[in-house]
XYZ file of C-alpha atoms in Angstrom:
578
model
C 38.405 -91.819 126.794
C 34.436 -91.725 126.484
C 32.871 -91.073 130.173
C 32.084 -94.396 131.319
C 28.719 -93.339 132.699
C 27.612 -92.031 129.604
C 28.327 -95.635 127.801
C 26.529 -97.200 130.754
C 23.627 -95.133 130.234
C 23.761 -95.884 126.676
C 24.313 -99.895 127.316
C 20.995 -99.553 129.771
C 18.517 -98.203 127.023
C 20.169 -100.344 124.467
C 19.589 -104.098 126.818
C 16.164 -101.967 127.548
C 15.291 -102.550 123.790
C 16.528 -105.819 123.292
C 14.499 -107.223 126.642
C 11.478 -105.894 125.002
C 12.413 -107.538 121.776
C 12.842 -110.563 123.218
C 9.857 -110.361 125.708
C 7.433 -110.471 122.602
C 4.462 -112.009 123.579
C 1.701 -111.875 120.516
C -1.469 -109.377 121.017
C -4.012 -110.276 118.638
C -4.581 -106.005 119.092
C -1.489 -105.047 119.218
C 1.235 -107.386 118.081
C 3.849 -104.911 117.414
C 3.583 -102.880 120.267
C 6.751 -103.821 121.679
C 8.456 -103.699 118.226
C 7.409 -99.900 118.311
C 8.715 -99.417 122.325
C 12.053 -101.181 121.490
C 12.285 -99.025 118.330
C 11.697 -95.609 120.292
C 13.938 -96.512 122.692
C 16.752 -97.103 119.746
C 15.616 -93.889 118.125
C 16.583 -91.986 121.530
C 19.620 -93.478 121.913
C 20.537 -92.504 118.008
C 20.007 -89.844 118.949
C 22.150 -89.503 122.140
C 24.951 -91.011 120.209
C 25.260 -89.169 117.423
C 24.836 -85.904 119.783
C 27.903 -87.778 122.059
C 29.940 -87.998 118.758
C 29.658 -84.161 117.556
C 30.910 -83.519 121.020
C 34.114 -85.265 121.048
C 37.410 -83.461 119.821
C 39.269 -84.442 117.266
C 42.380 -86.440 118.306
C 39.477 -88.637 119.873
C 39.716 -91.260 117.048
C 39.369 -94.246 119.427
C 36.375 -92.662 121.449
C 34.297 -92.008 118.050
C 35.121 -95.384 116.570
C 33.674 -96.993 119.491
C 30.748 -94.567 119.467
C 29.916 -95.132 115.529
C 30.181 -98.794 116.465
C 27.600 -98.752 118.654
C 25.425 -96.516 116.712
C 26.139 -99.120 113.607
C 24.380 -101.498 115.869
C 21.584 -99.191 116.723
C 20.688 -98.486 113.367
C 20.797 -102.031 112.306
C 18.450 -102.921 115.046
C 16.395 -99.918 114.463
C 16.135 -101.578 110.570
C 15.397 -104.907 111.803
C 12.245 -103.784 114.115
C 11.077 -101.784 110.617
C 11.451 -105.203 108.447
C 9.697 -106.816 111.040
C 6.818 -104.944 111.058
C 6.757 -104.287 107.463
C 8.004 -101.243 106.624
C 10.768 -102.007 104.395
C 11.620 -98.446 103.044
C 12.077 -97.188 106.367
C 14.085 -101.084 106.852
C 16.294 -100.245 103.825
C 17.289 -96.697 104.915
C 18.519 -97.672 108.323
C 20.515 -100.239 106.670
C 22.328 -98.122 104.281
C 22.869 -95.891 107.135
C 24.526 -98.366 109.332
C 25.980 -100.084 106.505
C 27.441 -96.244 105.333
C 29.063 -95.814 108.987
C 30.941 -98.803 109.154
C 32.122 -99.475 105.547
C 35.155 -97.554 106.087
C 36.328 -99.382 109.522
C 35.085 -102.448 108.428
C 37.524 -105.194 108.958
C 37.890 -103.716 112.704
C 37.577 -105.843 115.468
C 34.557 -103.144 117.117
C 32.486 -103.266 114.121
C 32.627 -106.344 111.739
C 30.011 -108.483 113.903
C 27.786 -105.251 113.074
C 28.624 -104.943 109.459
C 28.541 -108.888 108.591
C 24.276 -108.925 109.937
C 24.061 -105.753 108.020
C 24.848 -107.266 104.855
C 22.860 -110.193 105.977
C 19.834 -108.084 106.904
C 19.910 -106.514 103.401
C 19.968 -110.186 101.659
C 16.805 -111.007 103.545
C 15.431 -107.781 102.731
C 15.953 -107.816 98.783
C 15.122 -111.437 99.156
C 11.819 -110.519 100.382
C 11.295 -108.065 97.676
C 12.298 -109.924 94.792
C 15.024 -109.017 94.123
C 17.520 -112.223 94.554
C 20.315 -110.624 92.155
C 20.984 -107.991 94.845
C 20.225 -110.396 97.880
C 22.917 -112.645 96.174
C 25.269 -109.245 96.019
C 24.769 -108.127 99.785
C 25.506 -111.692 100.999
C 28.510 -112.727 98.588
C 29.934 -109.360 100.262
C 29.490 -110.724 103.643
C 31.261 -113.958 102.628
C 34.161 -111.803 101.549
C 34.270 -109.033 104.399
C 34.163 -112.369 106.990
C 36.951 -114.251 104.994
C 39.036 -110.877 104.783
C 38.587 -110.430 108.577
C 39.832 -113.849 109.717
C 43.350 -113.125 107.540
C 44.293 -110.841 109.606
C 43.998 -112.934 113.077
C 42.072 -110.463 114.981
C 39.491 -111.380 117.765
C 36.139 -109.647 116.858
C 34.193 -107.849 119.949
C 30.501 -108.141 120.963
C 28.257 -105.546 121.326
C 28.619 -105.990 125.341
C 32.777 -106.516 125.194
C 32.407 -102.557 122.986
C 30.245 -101.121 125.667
C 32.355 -102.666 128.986
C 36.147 -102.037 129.872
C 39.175 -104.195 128.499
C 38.706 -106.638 131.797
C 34.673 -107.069 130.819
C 35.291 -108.625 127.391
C 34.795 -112.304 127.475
C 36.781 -113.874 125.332
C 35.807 -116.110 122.409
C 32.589 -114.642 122.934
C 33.064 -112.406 119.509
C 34.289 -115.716 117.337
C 31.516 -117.538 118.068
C 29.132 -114.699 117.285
C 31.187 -114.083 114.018
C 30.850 -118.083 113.300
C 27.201 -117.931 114.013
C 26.512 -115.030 111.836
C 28.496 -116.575 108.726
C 27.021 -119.469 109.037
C 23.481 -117.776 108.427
C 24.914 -115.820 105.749
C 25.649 -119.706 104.283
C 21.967 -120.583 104.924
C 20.589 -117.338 103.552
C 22.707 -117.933 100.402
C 21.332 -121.652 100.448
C 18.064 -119.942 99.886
C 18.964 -117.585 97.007
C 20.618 -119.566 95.006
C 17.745 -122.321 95.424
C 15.799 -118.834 93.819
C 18.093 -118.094 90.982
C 17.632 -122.293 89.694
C 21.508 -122.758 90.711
C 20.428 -126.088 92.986
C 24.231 -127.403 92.694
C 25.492 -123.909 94.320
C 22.601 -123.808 96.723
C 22.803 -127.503 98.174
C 26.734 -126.604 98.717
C 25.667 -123.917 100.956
C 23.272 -126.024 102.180
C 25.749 -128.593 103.668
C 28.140 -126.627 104.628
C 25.670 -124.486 106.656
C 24.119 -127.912 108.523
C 28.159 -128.703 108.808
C 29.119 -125.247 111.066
C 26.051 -126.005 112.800
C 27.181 -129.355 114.223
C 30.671 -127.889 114.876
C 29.124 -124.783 116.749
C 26.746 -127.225 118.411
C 24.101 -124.416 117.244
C 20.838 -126.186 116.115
C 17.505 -127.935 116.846
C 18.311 -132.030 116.407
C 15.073 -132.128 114.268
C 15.300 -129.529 112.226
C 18.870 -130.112 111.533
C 17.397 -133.795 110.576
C 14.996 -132.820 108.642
C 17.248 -130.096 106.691
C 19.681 -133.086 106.240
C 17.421 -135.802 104.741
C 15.966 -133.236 102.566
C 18.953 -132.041 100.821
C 19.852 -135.614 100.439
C 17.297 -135.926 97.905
C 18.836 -133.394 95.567
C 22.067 -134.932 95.342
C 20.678 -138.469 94.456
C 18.724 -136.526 91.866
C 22.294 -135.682 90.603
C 23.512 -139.583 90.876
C 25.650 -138.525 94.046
C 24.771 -141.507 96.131
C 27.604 -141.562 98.361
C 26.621 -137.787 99.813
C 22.753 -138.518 99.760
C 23.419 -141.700 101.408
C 25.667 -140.413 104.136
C 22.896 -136.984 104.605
C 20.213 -139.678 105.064
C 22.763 -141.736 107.741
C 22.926 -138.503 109.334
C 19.539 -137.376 109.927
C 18.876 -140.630 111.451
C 21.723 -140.559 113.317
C 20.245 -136.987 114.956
C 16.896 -138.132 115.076
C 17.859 -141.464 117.448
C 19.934 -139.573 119.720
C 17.359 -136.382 120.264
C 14.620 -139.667 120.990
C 16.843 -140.526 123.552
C 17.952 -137.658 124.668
C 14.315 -136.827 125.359
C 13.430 -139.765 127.451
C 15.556 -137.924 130.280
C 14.479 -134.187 129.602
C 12.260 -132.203 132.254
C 9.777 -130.805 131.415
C 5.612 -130.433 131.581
C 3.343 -133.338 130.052
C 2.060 -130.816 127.672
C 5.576 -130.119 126.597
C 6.260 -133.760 126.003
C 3.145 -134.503 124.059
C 4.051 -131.711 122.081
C 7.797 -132.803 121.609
C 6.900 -136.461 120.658
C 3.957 -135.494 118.140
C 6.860 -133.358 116.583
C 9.231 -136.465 116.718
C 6.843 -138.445 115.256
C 6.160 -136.305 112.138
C 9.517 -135.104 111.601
C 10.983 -139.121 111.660
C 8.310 -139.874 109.679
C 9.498 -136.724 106.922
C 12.894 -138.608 106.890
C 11.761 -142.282 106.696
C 9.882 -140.847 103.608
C 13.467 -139.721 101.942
C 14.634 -142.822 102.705
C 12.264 -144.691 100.702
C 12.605 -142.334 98.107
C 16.515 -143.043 97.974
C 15.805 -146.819 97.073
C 12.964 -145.670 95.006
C 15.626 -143.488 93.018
C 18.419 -146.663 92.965
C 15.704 -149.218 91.719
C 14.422 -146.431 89.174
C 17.781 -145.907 87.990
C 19.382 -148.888 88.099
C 16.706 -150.109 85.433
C 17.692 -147.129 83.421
C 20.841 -148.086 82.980
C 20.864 -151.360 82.454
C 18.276 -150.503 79.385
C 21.173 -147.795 78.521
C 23.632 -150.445 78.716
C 21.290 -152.639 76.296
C 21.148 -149.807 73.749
C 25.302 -149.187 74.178
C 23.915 -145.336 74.186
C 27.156 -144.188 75.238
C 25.708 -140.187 75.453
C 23.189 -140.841 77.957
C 25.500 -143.385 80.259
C 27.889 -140.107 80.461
C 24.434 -139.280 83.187
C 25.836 -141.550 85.534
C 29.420 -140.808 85.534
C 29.402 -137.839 87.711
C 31.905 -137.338 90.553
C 30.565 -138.216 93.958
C 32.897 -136.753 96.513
C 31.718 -136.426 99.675
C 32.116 -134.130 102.511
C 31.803 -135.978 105.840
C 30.309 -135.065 108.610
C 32.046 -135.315 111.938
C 29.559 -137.880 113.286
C 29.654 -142.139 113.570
C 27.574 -142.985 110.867
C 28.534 -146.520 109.809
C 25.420 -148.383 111.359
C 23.449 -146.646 109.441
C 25.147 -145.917 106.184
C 24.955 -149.770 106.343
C 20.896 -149.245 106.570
C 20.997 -149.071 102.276
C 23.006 -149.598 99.723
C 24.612 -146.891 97.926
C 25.412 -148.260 94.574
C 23.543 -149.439 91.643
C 21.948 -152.969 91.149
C 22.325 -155.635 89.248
C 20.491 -158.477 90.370
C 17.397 -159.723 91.537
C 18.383 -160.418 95.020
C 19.808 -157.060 95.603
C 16.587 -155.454 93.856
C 14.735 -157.767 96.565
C 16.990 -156.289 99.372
C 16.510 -152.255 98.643
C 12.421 -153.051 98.044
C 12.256 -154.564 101.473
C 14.269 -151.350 102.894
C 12.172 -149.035 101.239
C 9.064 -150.964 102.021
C 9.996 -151.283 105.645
C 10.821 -146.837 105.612
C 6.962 -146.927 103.950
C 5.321 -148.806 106.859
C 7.201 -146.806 109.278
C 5.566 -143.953 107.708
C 2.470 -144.504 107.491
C 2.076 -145.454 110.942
C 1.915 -141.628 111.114
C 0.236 -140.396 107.858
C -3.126 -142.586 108.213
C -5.389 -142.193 106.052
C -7.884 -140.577 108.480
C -5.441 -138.153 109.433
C -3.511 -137.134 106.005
C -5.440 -138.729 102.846
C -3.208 -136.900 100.631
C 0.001 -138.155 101.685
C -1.210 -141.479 102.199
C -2.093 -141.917 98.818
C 1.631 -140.491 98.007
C 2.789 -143.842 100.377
C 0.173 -145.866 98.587
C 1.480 -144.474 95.533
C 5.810 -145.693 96.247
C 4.356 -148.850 97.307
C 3.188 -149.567 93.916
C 5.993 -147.839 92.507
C 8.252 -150.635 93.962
C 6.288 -153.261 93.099
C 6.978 -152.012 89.513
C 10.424 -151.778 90.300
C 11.020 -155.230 90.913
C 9.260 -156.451 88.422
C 11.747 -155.787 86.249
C 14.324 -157.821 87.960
C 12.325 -160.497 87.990
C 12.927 -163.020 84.670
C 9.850 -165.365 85.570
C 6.825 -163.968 83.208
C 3.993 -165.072 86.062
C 5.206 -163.915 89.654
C 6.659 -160.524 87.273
C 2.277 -160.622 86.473
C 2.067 -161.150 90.221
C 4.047 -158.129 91.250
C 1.909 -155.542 88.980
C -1.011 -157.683 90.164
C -0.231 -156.220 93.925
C 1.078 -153.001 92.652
C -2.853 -152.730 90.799
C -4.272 -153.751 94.282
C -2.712 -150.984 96.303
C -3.713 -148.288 93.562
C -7.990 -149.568 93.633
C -7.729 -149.811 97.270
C -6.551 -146.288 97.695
C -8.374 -145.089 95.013
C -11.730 -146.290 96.633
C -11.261 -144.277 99.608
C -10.170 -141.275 98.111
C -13.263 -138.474 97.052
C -12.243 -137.096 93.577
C -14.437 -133.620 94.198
C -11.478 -132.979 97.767
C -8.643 -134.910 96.125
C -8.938 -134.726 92.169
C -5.103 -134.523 91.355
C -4.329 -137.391 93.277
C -7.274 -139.427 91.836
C -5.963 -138.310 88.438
C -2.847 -139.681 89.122
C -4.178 -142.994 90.968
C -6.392 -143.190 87.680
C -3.176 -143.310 84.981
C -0.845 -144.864 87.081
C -3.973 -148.137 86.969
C -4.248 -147.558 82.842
C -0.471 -148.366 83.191
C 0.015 -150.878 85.445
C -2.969 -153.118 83.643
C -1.088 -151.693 80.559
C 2.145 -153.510 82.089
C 0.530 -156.866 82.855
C -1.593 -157.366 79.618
C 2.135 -156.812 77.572
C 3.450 -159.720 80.310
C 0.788 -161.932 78.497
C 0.846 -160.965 75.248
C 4.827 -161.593 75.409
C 4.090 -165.224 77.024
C 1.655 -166.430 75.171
C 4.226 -166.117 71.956
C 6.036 -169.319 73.012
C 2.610 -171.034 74.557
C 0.037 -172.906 73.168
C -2.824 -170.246 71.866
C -5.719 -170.982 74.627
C -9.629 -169.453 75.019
C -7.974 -168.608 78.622
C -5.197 -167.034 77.853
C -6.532 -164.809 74.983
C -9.759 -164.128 77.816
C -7.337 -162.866 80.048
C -5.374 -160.566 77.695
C -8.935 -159.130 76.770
C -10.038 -158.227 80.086
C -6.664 -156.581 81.159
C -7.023 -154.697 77.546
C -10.764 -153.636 78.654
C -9.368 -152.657 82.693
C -6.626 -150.555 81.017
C -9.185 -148.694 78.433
C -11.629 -148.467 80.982
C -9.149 -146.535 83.202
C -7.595 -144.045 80.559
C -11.117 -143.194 79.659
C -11.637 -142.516 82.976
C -8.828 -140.290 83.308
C -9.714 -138.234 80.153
C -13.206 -138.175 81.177
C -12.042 -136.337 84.648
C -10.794 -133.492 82.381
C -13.861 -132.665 80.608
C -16.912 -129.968 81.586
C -19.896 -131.496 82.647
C -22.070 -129.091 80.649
C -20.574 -129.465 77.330
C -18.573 -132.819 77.866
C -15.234 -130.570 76.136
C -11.796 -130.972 77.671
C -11.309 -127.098 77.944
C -8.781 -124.955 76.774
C -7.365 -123.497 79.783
C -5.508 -126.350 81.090
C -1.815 -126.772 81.854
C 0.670 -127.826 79.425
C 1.195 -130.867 81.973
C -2.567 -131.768 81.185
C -2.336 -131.887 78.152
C 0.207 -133.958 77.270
C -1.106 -136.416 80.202
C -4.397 -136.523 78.340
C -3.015 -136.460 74.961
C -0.583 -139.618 76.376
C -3.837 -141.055 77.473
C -5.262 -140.980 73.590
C -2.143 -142.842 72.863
C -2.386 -145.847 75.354
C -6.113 -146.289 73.949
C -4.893 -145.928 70.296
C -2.559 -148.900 71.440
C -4.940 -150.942 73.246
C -7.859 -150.947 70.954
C -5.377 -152.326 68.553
C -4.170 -155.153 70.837
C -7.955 -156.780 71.569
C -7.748 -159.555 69.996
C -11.276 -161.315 68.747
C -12.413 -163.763 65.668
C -15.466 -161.337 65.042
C -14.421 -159.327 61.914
C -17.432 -156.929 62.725
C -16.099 -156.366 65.944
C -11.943 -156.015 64.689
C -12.854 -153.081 62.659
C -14.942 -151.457 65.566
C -11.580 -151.959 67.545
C -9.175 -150.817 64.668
C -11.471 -147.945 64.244
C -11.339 -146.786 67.627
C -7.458 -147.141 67.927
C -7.420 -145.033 64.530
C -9.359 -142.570 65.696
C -7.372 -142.261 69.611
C -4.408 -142.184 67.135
C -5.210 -138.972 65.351
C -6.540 -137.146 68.552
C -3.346 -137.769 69.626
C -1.717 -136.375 66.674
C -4.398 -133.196 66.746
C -2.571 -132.980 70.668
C 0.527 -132.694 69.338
C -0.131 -130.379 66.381
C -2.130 -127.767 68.501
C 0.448 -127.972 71.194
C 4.375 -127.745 69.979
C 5.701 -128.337 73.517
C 3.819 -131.835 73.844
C 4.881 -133.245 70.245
C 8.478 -132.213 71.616
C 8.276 -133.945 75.118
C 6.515 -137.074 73.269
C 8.462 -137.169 69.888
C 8.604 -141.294 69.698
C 5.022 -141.517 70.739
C 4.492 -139.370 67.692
C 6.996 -141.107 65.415
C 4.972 -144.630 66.194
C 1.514 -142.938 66.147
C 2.115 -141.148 62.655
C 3.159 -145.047 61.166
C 0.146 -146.492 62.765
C -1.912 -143.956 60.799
C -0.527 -144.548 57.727
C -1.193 -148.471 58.140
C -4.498 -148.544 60.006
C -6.473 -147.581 57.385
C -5.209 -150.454 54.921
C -6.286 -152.527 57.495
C -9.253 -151.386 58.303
C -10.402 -151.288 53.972
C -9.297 -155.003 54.423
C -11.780 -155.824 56.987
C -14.262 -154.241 55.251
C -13.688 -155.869 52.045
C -13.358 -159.027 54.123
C -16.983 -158.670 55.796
C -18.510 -157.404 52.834
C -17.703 -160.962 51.196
């Protein structure tokens, strides 16, 4: 057997290291300097290892596997220091080195720990060089060496149980470390695959990594929170609202007990003040993806109920998908019971998920003021109006549906008037259209009532001036794309831009069309102006192949109304010139 003083002498430069690792306190001078102590200190005991090794004879098989263990785990650490302080070549050769020494004893129970963060240490690595294809590799064989490992029922050592006697090793110590290290090779792959565009793959790691973290009682309650309400959103993006619904029950779940939790922890005021500011913004974060879930039902619930209308059996097949859902070992039922997680129907239940989501809004913006976060006020200000809109369509009476985009037009201005375009341009943009649409909205409410009404000088006032506010703001919007010196829209824009401001064309071309006035003078100024917003359009589309295909019935519509606008507009000439 191996001397045990020379192991202790080699386990007291090795805990050396890692105290200095751990001891990092930042130097604005130096702030790797005891990165580079640590990593001498490895590099002498490499050294001292691999001399140990060439000394041993050869029916010493036990001795040498223990000593190649070790230096495994000195070489990996010796890699980690280098990818910490950026030096990734010298990073990458320590890793194949350590990787290189243990490949062939692998599954043992001395040196899988060591191999397993290998592998994970080279999917960070390649991850951070982009290269995600051979992150994806190193950490898929990780996956695999762990799941081989655990078939054969073996208990995995430590570090500390390699370097002490049979008596020293403290058991279950290894299987937790081997749990903990899986479960970041879970969250590492979580990452890649959210790289590579396979969101499906990636949000499975995603749970199942915030699942072994609840079961090995291994994470911060608001991060794990957060991480939970977050990847709720992609699977009611995927009409899962059974697993989004029970991710969001979760992270509220985490978030009440931490709160209270807190209450009775010691520690300094400054700690506290710190720990409730980060409370407060995190709950915040999640009360946000809750209104966003009843955002998404509303949103979709009126999608397929227009589906429905249309008997469009293809696009129904969207909503069919299998929502099977993987529980987490927590009592969730109060609030699971918080929302709703099917589709609606009716009025009333509309009424019930807009109050919820309002209610997650106001919670929210108790913390992102407008003095404090302008932008992501105006993103609040923004799903309030959003479910205003929403419930308007549930709504079968023609005026309080007016009154709904009346408030939803209200929120928009009032934002909008506090907001400086030169700081916050995009979101003024977007304040800007969303206005051109909801006027849009309510001047189509009137023009749809006042078919079975009495024709009225009020009425037909009132669908004027919501024709003029809804102009007046898509000018506005195309006027925020154009130089100042040569009033052009440019030609280095976004595809996004474009086909905003080419949909913008199209709104005027239909509300020019839809003033309505006796003046015949003043009906071919109109018609003229909708032909001409018509054919910019149309010029949009022609110079720019990937808006005519994201807008192909606004073009199919706009290409009739060219062919008949100019029969109408050599009738109103005829008519005025007699």
């Amino acid at each position: 057997m191996i001397v045990k003083e020379k192991l202790s002498d080699f386990k007291e430069l090795f805990e050396q290291a890692q105290k200095l690792i751990e001891d990092v306190k930042a130097d604005s001078y130096e702030p790797y300097k005891n990165h580079y102590q640590a990593r001498e200190i490895l590099e002498i005991l490499e050294k001292e290892i691999e001399k140990a090794i060439c000394q041993l004879e050869n029916d010493q098989k036990e001795d040498k596997l223990i000593l190649q263990a070790i230096l495994g785990y000195v070489q990996k650490d010796i890699g980690k220091i280098s990818m910490f302080v950026d030096e990734t070549n010298v990073a990458e050769s320590y890793f194949e080195k350590s990787l290189q020494l243990l490949e062939p004893e692998k599954h043992d129970t001395k040196t899988i720990l060591c191999y397993v963060d290998v592998l994970n240490q080279f999917g960070i690595l390649f991850s951070k060089l982009s290269d995600v294809e051979k992150s994806k590799k190193y950490l898929l064989n990780a996956e695999e060496a762990v799941n081989e490992f655990k078939e054969l029922s073996k208990d995995p050592l430590t570090i500390f149980d390699i370097f002490g006697t049979e008596d020293e090793i403290e058991k279950g110590k290894g299987n937790e470390s081997l749990e903990k290290i899986i479960t970041l090779t879970y969250f590492y792959l979580a990452q890649v695959y959210g790289q590579l565009g396979d969101l499906e793959t990636s949000a499975k790691y995603c749970h199942l990594t915030l699942k072994r973290q609840l079961e090995l009682k291994d994470y911060d309650p608001i991060e794990w929170a957060l991480n939970s309400a977050t990847l709720s959103q992609f699977y009611f993006g995927k009409n899962m609202l059974k697993q989004s619904r029970h991710l969001l029950a979760a992270s509220s779940f985490m978030i009440a007990n931490y709160a209270a939790d807190l209450e009775q922890k010691e520690m300094s005021e400054d700690q506290r003040a710190a720990e409730n500011e980060r409370l407060k913004h995190r709950t915040a974060d999640i009360d946000l993806c809750f209104s966003k879930y009843c955002i998404y039902i509303l949103k979709t619930s009126i999608q397929r109920l227009l589906q429905e209308e249309e008997e469009d059996s293809t696009s129904l097949a969207l909503f069919q998908l299998n929502d099977s859902c993987e529980k987490f070992p927590l009592e969730l039922d109060f609030y699971e019971r918080q929302v709703t997680d099917t589709y609606i129907l009716t009025f009333d239940d509309a009424k019930i998920t807009f109050l919820n989501a309002q209610s997650y809004l106001n919670k929210a913006k108790e913390y992102y003021s407008l003095e404090n976060e302008a932008s992501q006020y105006a993103r609040i200000i923004q799903d309030y109006a959003s479910l205003y809109k929403h419930l308007a369509f549930f709504e079968d009476d023609a005026s309080t549906q007016a009154k709904l985009h009346k408030r939803r037009a209200d929120q928009l201005e009032a934002v909008k008037k506090e907001l400086n375009p030169t700081f916050y341009m995009n979101i003024c943009r977007e304040l800007i259209f969303e206005l051109g649409l909801t006027y849009s909205d309510m001047l189509d409410i009137k023009c749809d009532k006042l078919k079975f009404e009495e024709v009225n000088p009020y009425a037909l006032n009132k669908i004027n001036t919501l024709c003029h506010k809804s102009i007046e703001k898509f000018q506005e919007f195309i006027n925020t794309y154009k130089d100042k010196k040569t009033n052009e829209i440019p030609k280095t824009l976004d595809i996004d831009d474009y086909q905003a401001i080419a949909c913008a064309h199209f709104n005027l071309g239909r509300l020019f069309y839809k003033i309505i006035t006796p003046d015949k003078r003043m009906q071919l100024e109109w018609t003229q102006k909708s032909l001409n917003d018509y054919k910019i359009f149309i010029d949009y589309c022609e110079q720019y192949k990937e808006v005519a295909e994201r807008m192909k019935g606004e073009k199919g519509v706009t290409q009739s109304m060219i062919e008949l606008l100019p029969h109408k507009i050599k009738k109103l000439m005829d008519e005025i010139s007699q």
